[in-house]
Coordinates of C-alpha atoms and ligand atoms in Angstrom, one line a residue:
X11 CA -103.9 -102.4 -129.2
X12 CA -106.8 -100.1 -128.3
X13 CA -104.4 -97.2 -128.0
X14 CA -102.9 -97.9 -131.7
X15 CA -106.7 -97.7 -132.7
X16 CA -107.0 -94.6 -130.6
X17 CA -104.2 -93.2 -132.5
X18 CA -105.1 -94.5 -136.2
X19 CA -108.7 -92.8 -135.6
X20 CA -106.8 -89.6 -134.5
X21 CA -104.6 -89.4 -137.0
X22 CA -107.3 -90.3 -139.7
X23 CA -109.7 -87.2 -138.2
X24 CA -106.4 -84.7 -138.5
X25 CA -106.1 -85.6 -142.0
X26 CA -109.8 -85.6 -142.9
X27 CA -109.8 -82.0 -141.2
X28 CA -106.9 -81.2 -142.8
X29 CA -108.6 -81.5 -146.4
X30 CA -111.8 -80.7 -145.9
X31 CA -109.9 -77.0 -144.2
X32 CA -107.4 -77.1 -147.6
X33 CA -111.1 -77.5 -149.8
X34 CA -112.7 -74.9 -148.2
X35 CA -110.0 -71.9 -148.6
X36 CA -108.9 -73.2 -152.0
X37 CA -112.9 -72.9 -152.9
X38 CA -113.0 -69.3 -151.3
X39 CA -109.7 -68.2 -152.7
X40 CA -111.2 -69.4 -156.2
X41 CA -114.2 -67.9 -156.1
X42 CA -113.0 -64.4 -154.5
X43 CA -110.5 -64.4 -157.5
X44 CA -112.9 -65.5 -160.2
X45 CA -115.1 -62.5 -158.6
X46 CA -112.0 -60.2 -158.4
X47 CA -110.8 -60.8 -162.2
X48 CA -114.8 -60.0 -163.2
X49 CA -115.2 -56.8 -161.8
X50 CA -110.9 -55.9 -162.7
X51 CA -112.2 -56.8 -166.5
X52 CA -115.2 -54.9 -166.5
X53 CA -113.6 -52.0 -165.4
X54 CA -110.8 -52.0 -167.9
X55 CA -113.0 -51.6 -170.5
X56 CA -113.2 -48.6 -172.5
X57 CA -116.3 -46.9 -172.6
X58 CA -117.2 -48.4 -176.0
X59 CA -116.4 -51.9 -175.1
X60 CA -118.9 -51.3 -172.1
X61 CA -121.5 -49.8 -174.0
X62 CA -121.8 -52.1 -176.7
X63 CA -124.4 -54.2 -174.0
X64 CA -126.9 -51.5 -175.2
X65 CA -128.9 -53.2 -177.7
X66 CA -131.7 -50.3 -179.0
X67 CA -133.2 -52.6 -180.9
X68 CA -134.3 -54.9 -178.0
X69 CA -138.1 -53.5 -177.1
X70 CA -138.3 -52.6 -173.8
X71 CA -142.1 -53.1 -173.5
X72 CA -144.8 -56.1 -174.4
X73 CA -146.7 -54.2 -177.7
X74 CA -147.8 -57.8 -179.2
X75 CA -145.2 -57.1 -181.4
X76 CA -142.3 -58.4 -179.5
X77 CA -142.2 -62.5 -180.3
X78 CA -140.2 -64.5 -177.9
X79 CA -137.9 -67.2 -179.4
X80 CA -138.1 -70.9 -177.9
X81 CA -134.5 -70.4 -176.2
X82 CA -135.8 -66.7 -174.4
X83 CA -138.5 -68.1 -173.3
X84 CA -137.2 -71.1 -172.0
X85 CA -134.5 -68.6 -169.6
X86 CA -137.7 -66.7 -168.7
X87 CA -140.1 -69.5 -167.6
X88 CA -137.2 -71.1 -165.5
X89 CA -136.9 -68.3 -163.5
X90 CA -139.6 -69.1 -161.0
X91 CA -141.2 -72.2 -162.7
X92 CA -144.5 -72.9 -160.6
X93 CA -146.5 -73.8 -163.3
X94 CA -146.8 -75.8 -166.6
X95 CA -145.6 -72.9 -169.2
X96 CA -145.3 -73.2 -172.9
X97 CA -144.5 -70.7 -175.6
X98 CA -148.4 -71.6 -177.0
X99 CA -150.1 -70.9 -173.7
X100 CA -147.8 -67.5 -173.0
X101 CA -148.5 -66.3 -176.7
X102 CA -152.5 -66.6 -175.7
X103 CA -152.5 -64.8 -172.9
X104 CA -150.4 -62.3 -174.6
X105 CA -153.1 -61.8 -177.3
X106 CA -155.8 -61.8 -174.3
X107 CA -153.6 -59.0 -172.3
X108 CA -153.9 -57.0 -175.4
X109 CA -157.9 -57.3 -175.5
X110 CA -157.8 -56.3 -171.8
X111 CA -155.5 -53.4 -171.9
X112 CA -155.6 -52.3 -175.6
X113 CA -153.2 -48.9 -174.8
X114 CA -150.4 -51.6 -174.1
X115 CA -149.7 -51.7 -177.9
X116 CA -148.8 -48.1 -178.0
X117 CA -145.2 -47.2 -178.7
X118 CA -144.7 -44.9 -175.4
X119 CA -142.6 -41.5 -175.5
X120 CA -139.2 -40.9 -174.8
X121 CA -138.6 -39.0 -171.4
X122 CA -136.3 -36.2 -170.9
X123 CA -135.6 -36.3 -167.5
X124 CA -136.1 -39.2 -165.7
X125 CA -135.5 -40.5 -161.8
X126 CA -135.1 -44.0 -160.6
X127 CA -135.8 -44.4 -156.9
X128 CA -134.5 -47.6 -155.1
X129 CA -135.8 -48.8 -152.4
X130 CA -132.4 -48.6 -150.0
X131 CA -132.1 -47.0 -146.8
X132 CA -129.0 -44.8 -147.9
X133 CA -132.0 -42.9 -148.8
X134 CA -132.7 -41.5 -144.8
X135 CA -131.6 -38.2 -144.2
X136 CA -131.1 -37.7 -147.8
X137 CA -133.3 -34.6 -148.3
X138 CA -133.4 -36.1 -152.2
X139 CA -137.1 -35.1 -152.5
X140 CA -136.9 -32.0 -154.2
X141 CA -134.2 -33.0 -156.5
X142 CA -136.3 -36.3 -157.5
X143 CA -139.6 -34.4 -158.0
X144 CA -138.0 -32.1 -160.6
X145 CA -137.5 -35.0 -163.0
X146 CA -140.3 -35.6 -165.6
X147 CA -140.4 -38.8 -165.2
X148 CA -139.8 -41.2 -161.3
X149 CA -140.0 -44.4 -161.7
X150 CA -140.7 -46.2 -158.2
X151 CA -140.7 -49.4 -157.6
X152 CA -143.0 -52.4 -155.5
X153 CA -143.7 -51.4 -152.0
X154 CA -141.4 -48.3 -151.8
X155 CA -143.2 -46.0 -149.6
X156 CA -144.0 -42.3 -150.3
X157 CA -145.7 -40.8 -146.5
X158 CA -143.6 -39.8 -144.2
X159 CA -140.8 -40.2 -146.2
X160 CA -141.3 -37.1 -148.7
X161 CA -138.6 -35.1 -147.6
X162 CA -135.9 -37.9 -148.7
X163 CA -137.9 -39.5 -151.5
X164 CA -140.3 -37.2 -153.3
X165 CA -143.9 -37.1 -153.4
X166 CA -143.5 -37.2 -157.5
X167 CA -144.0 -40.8 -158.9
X168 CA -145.2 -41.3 -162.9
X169 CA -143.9 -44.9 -162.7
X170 CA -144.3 -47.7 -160.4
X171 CA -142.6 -51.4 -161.5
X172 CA -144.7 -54.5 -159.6
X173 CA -145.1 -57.7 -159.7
X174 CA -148.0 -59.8 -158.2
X175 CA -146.6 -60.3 -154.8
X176 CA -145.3 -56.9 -154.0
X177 CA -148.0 -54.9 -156.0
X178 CA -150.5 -51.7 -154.3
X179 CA -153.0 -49.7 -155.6
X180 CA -152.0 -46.7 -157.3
X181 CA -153.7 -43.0 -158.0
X182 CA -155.2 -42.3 -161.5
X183 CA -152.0 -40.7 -162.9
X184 CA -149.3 -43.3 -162.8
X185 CA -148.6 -45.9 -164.8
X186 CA -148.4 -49.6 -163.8
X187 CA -145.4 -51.4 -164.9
X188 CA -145.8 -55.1 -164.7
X189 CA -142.1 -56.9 -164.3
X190 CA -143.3 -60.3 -165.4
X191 CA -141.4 -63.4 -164.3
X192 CA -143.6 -65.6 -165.0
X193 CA -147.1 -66.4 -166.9
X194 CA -148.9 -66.0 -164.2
X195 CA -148.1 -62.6 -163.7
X196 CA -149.6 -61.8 -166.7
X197 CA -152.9 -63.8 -166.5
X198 CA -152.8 -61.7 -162.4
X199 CA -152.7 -58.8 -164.1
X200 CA -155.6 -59.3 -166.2
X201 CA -157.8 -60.5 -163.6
X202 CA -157.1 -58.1 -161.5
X203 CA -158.2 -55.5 -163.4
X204 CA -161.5 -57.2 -164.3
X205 CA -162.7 -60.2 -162.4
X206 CA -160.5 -60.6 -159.6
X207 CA -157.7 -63.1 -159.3
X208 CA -157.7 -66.6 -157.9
X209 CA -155.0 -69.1 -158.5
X210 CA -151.7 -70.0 -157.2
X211 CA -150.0 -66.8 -156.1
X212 CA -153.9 -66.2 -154.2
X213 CA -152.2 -65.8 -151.1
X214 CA -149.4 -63.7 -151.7
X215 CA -151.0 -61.4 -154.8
X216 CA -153.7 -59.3 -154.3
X217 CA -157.5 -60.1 -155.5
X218 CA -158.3 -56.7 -157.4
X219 CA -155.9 -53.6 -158.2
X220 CA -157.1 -50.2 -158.2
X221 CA -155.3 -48.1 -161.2
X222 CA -155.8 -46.8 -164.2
X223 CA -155.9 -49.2 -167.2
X224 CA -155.1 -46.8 -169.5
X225 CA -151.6 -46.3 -168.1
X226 CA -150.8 -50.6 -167.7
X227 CA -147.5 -50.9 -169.4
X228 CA -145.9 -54.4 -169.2
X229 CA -141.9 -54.8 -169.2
X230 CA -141.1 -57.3 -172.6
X231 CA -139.5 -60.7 -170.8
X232 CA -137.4 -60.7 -173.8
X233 CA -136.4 -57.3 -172.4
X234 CA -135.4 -59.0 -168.9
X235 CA -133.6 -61.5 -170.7
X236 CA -131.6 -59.4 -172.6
X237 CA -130.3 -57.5 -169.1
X238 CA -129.4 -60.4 -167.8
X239 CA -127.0 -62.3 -170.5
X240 CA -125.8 -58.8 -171.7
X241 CA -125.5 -56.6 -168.8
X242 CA -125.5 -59.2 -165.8
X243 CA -123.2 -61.7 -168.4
X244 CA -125.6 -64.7 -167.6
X245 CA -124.8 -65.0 -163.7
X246 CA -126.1 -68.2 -162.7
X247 CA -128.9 -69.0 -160.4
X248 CA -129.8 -65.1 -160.1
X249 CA -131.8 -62.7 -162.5
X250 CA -132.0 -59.2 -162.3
X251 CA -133.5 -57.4 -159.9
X252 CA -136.9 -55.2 -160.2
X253 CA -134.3 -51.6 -159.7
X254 CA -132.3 -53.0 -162.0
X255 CA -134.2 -53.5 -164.8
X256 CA -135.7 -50.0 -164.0
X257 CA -132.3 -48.3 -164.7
X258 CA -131.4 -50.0 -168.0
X259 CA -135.0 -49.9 -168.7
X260 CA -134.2 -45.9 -168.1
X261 CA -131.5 -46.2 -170.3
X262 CA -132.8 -47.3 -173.0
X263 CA -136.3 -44.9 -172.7
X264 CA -134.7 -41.3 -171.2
X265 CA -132.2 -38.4 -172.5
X266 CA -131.0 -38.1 -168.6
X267 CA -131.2 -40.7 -165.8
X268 CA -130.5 -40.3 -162.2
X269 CA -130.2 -43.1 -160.0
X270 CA -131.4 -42.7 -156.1
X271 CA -131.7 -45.2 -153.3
X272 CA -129.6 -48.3 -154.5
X273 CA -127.3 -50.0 -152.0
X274 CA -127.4 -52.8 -149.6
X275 CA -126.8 -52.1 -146.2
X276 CA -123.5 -52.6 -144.5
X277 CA -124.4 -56.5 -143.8
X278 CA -124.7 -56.5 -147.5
X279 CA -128.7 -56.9 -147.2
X280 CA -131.5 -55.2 -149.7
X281 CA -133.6 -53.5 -146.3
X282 CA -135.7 -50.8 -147.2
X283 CA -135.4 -47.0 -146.1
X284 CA -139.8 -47.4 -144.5
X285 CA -138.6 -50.4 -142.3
X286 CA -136.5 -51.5 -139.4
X287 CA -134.5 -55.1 -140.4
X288 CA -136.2 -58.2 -140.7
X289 CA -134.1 -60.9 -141.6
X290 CA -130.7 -60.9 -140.5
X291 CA -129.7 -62.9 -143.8
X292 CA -131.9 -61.4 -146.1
X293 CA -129.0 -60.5 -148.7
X294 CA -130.0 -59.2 -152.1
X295 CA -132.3 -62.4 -152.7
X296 CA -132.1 -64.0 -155.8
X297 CA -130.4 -61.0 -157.4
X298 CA -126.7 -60.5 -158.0
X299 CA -126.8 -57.0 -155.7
X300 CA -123.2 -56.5 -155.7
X301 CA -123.0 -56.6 -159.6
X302 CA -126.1 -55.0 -160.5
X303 CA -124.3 -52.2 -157.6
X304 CA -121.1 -52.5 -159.8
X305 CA -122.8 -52.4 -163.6
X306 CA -124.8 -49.2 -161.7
X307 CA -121.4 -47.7 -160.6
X308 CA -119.8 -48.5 -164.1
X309 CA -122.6 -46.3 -165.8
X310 CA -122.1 -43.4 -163.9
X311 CA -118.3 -43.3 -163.9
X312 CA -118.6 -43.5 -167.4
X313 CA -121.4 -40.3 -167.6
X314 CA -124.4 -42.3 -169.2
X315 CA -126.3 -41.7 -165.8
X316 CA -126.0 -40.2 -162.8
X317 CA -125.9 -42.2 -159.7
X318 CA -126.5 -40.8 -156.3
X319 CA -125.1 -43.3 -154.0
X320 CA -125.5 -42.2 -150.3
X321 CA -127.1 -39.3 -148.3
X322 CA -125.6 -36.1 -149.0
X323 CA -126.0 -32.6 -148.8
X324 CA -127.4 -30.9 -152.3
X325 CA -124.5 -28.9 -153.9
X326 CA -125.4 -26.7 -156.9
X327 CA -123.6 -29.5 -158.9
X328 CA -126.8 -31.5 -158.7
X329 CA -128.8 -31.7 -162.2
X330 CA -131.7 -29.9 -161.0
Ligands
C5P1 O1 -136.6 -54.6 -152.3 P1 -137.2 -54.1 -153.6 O2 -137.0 -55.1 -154.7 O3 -138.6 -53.7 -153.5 O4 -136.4 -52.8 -153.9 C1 -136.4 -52.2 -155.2 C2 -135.0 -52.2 -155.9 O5 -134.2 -51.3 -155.2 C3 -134.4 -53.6 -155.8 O6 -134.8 -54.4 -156.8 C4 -132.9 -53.2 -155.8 O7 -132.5 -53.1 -157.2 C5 -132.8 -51.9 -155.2 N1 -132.4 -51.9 -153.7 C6 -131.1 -51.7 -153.4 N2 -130.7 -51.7 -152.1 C7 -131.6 -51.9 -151.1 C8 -132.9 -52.2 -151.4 C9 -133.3 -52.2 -152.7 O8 -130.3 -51.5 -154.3 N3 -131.1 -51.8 -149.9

């Protein structure tokens, strides 16, 4: 008797196994095929299928101009929701933003030559620094690091993207681009131009920012949203990622974009060129890295930017 129980309980744990070992590849197989057929589709299209994502007409930049519907601004304030945000209390601190940083409502110029510098390690040993210096405009982003780096990154930087948590002081001549993702990046921003900033992100954003007003440009969260249901096709659970908002943001704001310094490493995570690992499963966070890689790629082979992927000599084919 106890050995037919023995047996039953055997048999039962086989069969359990058995399924929960059918679920699991049936799940992977579906979702390496769903991924498969995405990327297959993108790149069959033709270059004016894949283009038609580029919508001029969406403003890149916060003017006061730029109203965001109930449904945008819904996607936008879901994105990190830590506090209590309504359209009415993000519309006021617009108008008070504007009071603060009047220069913000000033359609910017178009750039010629512009540089977008990622913050990937493919970017050691590059000797890029020449090449990224000679653009008119380099776009930077968060913490990316400058000394002791120049020879692979530049010393050149017009543009810096930050949010609160990974902001740092910058020199008198380049501009601060705030990449809101939520409202209280924009009442940080304020305050920490003026009286300092206390309040929920305390610990992780800095008090006071040293920079010049005059150059504070803030990136539209209409903007963001539009990258992410047009060029990331609405990717659930992810939005895009500060480097790549700065390319389409390049896109849509320069004659001539080169892209430097994008790519995770080979365990697929987003380390950066200044620092040794630090988590072993960092990944690409709550971005869709091997997309955003993919759209990137997709630009290039289709000649709307130039993407310099890994460290490489300079030939004389480089756009100098
Ligand atoms: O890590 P952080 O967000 O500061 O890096 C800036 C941008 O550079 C990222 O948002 C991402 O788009 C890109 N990046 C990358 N590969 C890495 C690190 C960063 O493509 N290894």
């Amino acid at each position: 008797m106890i050995s037919c129980r023995v047996i039953i309980t055997k048999t039962m744990l086989k069969v359990v196994l058995a399924v929960l070992l059918t679920g699991t590849i049936t799940l992977l197989f579906l979702s390496y095929s769903s991924e498969y057929f995405l990327y297959q589709s993108l790149q069959e299209e033709d270059d004016a299928e894949f283009m038609r994502r580029f919508d001029e007409s969406v403003e890149p930049f916060l003017n006061g101009t730029n109203d965001l519907s109930l449904e945008v601004f819904d996607w936008w304030k879901a994105l990190q929701p830590i506090e209590e945000q309504t359209l009415d209390s993000y519309q006021t601190v617009v108008e008070s933003l504007l009071k603060t940083f009047p220069t913000i409502s000033k359609r910017p110029e178009r750039w010629r030559k512009c540089a977008v510098v990622g913050n990937s390690p493919n970017l050691k040993g590059s000797h890029y620094g020449r090449l990224i210096d000679s653009h008119d405009m380099v776009m930077r982003m968060n913490q990316g690091q400058i000394k002791s780096y120049e020879e692979d990154v530049g010393t050149k930087t017009t543009h810096r993207l930050m949010y609160p948590e990974s902001a740092q002081n910058l020199d008198d001549n380049t501009h601060l681009v705030l990449t809101p993702y939520k409202i209280m990046d924009l009442v940080w921003l304020q305050k920490a131009f003026t009286t300092g900033y206390v309040g929920t992100i305390r610990n992780l954003a800095p008090y006071k920012i040293q920079a010049n007003k005059n150059l504070v440009m803030v990136i539209n969260p209409g903007f963001i949203a539009y990258v992410y249901h047009t060029w990331m096709g609405k990717r659930e659970h992810k939005y895009p990622s500060t480097g790549f908002l700065a390319v389409i943001l390049a896109l849509h704001t320069c004659e001539e974009v080169s892209v430097f310094g994008f790519g995770a490493d080979s365990d697929g995570n987003w380390t950066h060129y200044w620092e040794k690992k630090k988590y072993k499963n960092l990944g690409t966070g709550l971005h869709y890295g091997k997309l955003e890689y993919f759209m990137i790629e997709q630009l290039a082979a289709r000649e709307k930017i130039y993407f310099f992927k890994k460290s490489s000599p300079i030939t004389k084919d480089l756009p100098m």
